[in-house]
mmCIF file of C-alpha atoms in Angstrom:
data_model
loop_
_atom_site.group_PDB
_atom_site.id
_atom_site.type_symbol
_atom_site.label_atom_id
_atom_site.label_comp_id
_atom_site.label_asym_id
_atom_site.label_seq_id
_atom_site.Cartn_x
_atom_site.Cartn_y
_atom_site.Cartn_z
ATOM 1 C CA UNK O 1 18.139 9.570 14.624
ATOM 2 C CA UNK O 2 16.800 9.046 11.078
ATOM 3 C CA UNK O 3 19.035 8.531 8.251
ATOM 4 C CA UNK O 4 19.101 7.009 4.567
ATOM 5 C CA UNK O 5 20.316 3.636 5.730
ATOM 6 C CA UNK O 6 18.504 1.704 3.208
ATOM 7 C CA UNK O 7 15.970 -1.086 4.949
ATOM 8 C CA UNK O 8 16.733 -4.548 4.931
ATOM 9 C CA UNK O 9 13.356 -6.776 4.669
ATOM 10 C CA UNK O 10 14.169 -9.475 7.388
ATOM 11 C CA UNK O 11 13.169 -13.037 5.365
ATOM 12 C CA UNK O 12 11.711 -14.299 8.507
ATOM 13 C CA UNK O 13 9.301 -11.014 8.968
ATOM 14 C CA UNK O 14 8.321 -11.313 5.606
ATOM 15 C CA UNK O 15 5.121 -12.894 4.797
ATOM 16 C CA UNK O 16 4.760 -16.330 4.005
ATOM 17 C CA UNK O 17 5.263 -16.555 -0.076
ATOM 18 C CA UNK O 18 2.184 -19.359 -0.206
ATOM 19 C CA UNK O 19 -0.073 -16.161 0.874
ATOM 20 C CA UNK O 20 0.901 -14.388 -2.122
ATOM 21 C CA UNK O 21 -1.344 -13.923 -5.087
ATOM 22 C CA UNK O 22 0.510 -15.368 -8.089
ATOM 23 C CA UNK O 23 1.383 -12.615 -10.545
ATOM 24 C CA UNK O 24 0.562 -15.277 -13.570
ATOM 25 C CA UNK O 25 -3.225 -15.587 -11.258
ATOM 26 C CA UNK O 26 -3.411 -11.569 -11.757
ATOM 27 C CA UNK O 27 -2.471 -11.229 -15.231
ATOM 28 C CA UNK O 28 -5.089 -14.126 -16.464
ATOM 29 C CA UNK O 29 -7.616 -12.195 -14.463
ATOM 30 C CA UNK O 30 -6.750 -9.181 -15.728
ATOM 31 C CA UNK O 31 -7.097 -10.601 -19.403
ATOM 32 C CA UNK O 32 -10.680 -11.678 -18.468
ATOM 33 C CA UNK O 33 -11.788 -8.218 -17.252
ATOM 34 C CA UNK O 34 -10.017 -6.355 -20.447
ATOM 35 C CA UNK O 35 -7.039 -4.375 -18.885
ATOM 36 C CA UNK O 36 -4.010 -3.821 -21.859
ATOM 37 C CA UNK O 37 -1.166 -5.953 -21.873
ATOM 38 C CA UNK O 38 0.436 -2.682 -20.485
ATOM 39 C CA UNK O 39 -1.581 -2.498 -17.522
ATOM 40 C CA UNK O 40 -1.241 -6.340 -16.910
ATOM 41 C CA UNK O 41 2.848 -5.777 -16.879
ATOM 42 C CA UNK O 42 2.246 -2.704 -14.761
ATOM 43 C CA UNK O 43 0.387 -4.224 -11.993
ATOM 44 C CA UNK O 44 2.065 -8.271 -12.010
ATOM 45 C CA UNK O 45 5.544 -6.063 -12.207
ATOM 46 C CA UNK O 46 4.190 -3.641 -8.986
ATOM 47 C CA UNK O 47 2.562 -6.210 -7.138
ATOM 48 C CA UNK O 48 6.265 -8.086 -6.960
ATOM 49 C CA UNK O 49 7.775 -4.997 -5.763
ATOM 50 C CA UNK O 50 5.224 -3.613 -3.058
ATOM 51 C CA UNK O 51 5.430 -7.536 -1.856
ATOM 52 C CA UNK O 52 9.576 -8.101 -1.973
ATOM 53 C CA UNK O 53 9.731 -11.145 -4.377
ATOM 54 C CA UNK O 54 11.499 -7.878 -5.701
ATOM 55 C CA UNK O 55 13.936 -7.137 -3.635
ATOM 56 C CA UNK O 56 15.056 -3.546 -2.938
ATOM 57 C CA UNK O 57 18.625 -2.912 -4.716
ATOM 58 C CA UNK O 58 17.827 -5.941 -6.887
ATOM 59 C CA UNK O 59 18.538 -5.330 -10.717
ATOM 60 C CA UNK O 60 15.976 -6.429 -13.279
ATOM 61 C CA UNK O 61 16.459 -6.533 -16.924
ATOM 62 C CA UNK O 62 13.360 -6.688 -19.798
ATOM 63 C CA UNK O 63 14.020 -10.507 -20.563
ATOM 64 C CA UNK O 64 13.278 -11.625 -16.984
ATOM 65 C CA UNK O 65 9.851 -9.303 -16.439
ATOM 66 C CA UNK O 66 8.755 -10.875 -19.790
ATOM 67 C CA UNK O 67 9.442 -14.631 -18.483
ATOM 68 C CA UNK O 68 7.789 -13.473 -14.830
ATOM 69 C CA UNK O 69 4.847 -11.942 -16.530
ATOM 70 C CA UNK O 70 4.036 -14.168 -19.679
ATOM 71 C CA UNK O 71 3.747 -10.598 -21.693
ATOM 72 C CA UNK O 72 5.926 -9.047 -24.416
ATOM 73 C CA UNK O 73 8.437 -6.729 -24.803
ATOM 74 C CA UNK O 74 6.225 -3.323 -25.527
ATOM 75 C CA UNK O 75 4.193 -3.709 -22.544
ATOM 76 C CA UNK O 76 7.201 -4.488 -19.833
ATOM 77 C CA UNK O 77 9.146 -1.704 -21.135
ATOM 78 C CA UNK O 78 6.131 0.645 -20.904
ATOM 79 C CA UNK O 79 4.956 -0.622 -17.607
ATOM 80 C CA UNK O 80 8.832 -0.834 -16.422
ATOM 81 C CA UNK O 81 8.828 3.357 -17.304
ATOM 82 C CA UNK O 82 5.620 3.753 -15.070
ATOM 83 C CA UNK O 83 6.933 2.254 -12.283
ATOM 84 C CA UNK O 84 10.153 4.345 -12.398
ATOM 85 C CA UNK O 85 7.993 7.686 -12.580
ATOM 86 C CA UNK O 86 6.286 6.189 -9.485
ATOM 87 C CA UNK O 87 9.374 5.828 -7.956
ATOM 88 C CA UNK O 88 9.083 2.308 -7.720
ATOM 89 C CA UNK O 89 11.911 1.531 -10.385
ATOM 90 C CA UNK O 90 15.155 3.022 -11.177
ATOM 91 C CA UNK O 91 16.176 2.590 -14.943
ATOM 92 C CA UNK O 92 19.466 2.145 -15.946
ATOM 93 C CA UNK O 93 20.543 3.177 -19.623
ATOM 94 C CA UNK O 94 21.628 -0.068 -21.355
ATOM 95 C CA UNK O 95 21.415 -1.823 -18.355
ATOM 96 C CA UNK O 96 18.061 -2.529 -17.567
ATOM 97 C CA UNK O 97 17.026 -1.196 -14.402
ATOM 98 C CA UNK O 98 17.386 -1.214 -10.654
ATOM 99 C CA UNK O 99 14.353 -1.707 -7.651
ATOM 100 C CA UNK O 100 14.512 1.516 -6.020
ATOM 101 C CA UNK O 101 15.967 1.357 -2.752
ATOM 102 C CA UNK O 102 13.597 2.312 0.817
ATOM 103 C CA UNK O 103 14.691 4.278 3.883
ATOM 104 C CA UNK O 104 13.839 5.294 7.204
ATOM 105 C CA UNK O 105 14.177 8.452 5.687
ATOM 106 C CA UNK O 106 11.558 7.911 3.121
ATOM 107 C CA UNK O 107 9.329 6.068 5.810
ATOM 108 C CA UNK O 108 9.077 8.959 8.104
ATOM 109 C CA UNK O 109 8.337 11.551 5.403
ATOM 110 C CA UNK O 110 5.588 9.914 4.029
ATOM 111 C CA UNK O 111 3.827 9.025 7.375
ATOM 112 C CA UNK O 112 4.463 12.803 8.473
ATOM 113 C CA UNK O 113 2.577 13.748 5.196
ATOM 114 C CA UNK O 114 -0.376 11.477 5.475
ATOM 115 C CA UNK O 115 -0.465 12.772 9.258
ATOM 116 C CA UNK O 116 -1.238 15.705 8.507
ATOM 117 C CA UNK O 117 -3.495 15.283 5.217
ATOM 118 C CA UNK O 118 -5.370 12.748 6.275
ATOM 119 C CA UNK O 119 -6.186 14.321 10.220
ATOM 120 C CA UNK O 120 -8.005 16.131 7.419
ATOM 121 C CA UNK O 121 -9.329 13.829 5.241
ATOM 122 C CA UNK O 122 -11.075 11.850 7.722
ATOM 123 C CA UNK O 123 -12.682 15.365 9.464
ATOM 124 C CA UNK O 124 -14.121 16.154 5.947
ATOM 125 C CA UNK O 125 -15.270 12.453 5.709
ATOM 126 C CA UNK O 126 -17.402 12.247 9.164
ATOM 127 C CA UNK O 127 -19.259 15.035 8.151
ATOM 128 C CA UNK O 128 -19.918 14.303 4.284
ATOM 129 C CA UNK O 129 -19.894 10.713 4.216
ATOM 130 C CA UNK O 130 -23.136 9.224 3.059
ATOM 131 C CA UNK O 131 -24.841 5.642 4.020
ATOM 132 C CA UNK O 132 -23.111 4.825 0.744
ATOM 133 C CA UNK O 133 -20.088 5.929 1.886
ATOM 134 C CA UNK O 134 -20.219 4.235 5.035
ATOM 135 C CA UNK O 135 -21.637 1.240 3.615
ATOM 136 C CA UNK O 136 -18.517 0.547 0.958
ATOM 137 C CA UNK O 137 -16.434 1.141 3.699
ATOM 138 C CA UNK O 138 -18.058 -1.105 6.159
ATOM 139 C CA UNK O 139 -17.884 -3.495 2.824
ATOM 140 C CA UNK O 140 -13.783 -3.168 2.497
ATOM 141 C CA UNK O 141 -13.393 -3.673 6.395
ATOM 142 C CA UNK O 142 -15.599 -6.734 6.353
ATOM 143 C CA UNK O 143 -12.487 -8.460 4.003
ATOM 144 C CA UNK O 144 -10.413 -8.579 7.179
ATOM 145 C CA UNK O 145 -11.579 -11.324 8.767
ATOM 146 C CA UNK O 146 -10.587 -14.133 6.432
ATOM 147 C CA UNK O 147 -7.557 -12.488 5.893
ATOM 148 C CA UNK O 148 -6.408 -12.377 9.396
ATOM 149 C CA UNK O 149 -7.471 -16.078 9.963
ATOM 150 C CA UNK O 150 -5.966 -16.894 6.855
ATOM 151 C CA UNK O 151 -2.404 -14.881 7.609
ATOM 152 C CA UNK O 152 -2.771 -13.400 4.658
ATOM 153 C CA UNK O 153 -0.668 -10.242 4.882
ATOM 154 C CA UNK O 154 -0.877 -9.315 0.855
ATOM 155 C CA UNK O 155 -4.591 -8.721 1.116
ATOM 156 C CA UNK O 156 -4.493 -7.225 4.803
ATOM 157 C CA UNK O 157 -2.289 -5.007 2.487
ATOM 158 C CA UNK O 158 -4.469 -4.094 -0.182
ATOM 159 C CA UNK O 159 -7.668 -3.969 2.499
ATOM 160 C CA UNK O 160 -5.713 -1.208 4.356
ATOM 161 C CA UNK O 161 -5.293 0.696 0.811
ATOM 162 C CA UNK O 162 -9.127 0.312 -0.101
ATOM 163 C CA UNK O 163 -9.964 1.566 3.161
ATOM 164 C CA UNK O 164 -8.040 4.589 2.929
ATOM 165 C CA UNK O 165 -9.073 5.306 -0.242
ATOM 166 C CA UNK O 166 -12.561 4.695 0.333
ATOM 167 C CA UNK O 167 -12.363 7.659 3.242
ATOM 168 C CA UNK O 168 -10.968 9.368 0.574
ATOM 169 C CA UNK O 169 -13.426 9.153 -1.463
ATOM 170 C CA UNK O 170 -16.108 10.013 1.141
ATOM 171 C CA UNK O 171 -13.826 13.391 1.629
ATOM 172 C CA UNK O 172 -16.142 14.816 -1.562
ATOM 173 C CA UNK O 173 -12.533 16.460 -1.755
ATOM 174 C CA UNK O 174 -10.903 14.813 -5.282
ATOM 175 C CA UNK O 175 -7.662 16.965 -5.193
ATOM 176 C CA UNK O 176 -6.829 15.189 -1.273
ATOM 177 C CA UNK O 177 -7.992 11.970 -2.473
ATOM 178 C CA UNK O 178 -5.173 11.737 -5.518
ATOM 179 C CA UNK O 179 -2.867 13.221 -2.831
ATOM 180 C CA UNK O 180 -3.140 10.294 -0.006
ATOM 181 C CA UNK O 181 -3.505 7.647 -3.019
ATOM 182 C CA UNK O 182 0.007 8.653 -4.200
ATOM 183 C CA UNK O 183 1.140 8.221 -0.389
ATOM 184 C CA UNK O 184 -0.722 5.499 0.166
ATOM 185 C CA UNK O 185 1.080 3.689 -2.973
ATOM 186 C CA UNK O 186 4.236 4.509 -1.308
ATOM 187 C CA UNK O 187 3.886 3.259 1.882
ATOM 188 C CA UNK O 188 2.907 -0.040 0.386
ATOM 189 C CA UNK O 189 6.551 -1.597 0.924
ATOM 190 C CA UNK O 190 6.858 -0.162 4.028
ATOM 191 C CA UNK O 191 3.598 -1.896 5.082
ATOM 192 C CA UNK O 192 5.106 -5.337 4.011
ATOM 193 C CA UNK O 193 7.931 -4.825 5.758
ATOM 194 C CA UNK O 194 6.362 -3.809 9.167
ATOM 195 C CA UNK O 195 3.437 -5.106 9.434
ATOM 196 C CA UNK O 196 3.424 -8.684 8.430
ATOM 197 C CA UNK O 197 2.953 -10.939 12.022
ATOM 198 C CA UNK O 198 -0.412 -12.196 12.925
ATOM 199 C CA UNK O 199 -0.535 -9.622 16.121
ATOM 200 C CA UNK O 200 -0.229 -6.647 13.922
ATOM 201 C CA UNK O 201 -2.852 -8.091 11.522
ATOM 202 C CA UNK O 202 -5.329 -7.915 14.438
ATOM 203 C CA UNK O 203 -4.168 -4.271 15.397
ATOM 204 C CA UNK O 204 -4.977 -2.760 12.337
ATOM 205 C CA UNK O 205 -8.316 -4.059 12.170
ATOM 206 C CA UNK O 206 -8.963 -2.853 15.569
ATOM 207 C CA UNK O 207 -7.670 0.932 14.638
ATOM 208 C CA UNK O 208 -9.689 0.407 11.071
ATOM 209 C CA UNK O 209 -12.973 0.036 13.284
ATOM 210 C CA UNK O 210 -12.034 2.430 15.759
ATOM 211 C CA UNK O 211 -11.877 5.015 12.676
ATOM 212 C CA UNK O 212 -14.905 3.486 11.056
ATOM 213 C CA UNK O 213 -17.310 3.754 14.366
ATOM 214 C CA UNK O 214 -16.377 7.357 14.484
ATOM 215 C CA UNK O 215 -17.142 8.151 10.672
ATOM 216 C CA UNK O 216 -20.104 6.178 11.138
ATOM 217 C CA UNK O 217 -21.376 8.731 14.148
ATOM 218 C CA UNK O 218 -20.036 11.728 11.962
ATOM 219 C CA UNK O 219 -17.730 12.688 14.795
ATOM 220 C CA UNK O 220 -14.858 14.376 13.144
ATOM 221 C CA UNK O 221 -13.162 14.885 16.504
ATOM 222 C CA UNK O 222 -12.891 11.136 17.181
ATOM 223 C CA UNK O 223 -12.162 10.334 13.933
ATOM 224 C CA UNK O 224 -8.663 12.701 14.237
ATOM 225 C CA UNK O 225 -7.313 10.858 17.123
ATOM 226 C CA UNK O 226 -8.646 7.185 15.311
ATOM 227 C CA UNK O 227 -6.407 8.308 12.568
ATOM 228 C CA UNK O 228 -3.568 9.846 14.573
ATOM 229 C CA UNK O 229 -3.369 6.557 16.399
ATOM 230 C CA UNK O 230 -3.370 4.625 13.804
ATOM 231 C CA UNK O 231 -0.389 6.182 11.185
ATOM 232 C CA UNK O 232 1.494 6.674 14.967
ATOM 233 C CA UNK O 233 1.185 2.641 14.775
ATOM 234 C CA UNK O 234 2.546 2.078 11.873
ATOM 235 C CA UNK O 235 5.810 4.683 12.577
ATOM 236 C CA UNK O 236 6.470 2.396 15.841
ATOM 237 C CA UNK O 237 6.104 -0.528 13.980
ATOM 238 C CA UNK O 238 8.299 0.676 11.027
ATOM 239 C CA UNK O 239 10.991 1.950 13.482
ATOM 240 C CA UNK O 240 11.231 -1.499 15.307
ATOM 241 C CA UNK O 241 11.498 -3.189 11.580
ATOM 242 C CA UNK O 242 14.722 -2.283 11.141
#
């Protein structure tokens, strides 16, 4: 029965650390494409947490996210307060502050959420979405190859975000979309924890098509059960995590 144990990544489930986009990699790029130092902190900060070189429970202090992201003291501490309104982050006063904790608890919420909302959201997609639409879809789910051949469960990651979010988009309904990219953000961790073996590389790529050949014949029926089946998916696979 669900409870608030907190989840325990397993080190061997968890993907390889060589697959992992360096944070310093991410900040130097993001210097070259003119994000602020804040939004550099933000996402080298996040992008440690949603892949568990951050442990949950683990405590952080200023001085360390400064060292781990080569930026200053003004943009960790701003980026470190946007993280803890996201939930991601729990600050401590005078102590620095503490990676929020996960649960089953918090797992099953969110996935009975995004059941719901985004049954929806893809109905409203097969109907409205464009060729563009479709296109820049077909475009995100053609990034899944190399990353399942390559094992590379951070991108599989952020290809199963961009491809949710580019449904979204192809909703034509803006209020939804901000609603499932919220959950979507959320379920990152989970995502890391669960879904991070070869196998279940492959089976997300098969329900991402699935749901793609349906949008692509604007059948909003077929497109419910492609997105049913896949969130169901990810609740067995986050249940047998821990």
């Amino acid at each position: 029965m669900p409870n608030d144990t907190p989840l325990k990544p397993d080190p061997a489930a968890a993907a390889d650390p060589a697959n992992l986009a360096d944070p310093a990699t991410n900040v130097t790029q993001a210097a070259a494409d003119g994000r602020s130092l804040t939004e550099r902190a933000y996402e080298a900060i996040k992008h440690d947490i949603i892949t568990l070189r951050l442990r949950p429970g683990e405590t952080l202090n200023e001085v360390q996210l400064m060292q781990s992201t080569g930026l200053g003291r003004t943009p960790v501490h701003q980026a470190m307060h946007r993280l803890a309104l996201e939930g991601l982050l729990v600050i401590l006063p005078r102590k620095g502050a503490l990676v929020a904790p996960v649960s089953l608890n918090d797992a099953l919420e969110i996935i009975d959420v995004r059941m719901i909302n985004e049954a929806y959201c893809v109905e409203l997609a097969a109907r409205a979405a464009t060729p563009a639409d479709l296109a820049a879809i077909k475009a995100v789910l053609a990034r899944s190859h190399e990353a399942i051949a390559t094992r590379d469960v951070a991108e599989m990651m952020r290809i199963d975000r961009d491809f949710h979010l580019a449904i979204s988009r192809a909703s034509r309904n803006q209020t939804l979309a901000e609603l499932l990219r919220g959950l979507h953000e959320r379920s990152l961790r989970f995502w890391f924890l669960a879904l991070s073996t070869p196998s279940h590389l492959e089976g997300v790529y098969e329900e991402h098509l699935e749901l793609f050949e349906a949008l692509a014949a604007h059948d909003a029926e077929r497109a419910r059960r492609a997105i049913a089946r896949h969130i169901e998916e990810f609740r067995t696979h986050i249940l047998k995590a821990i």
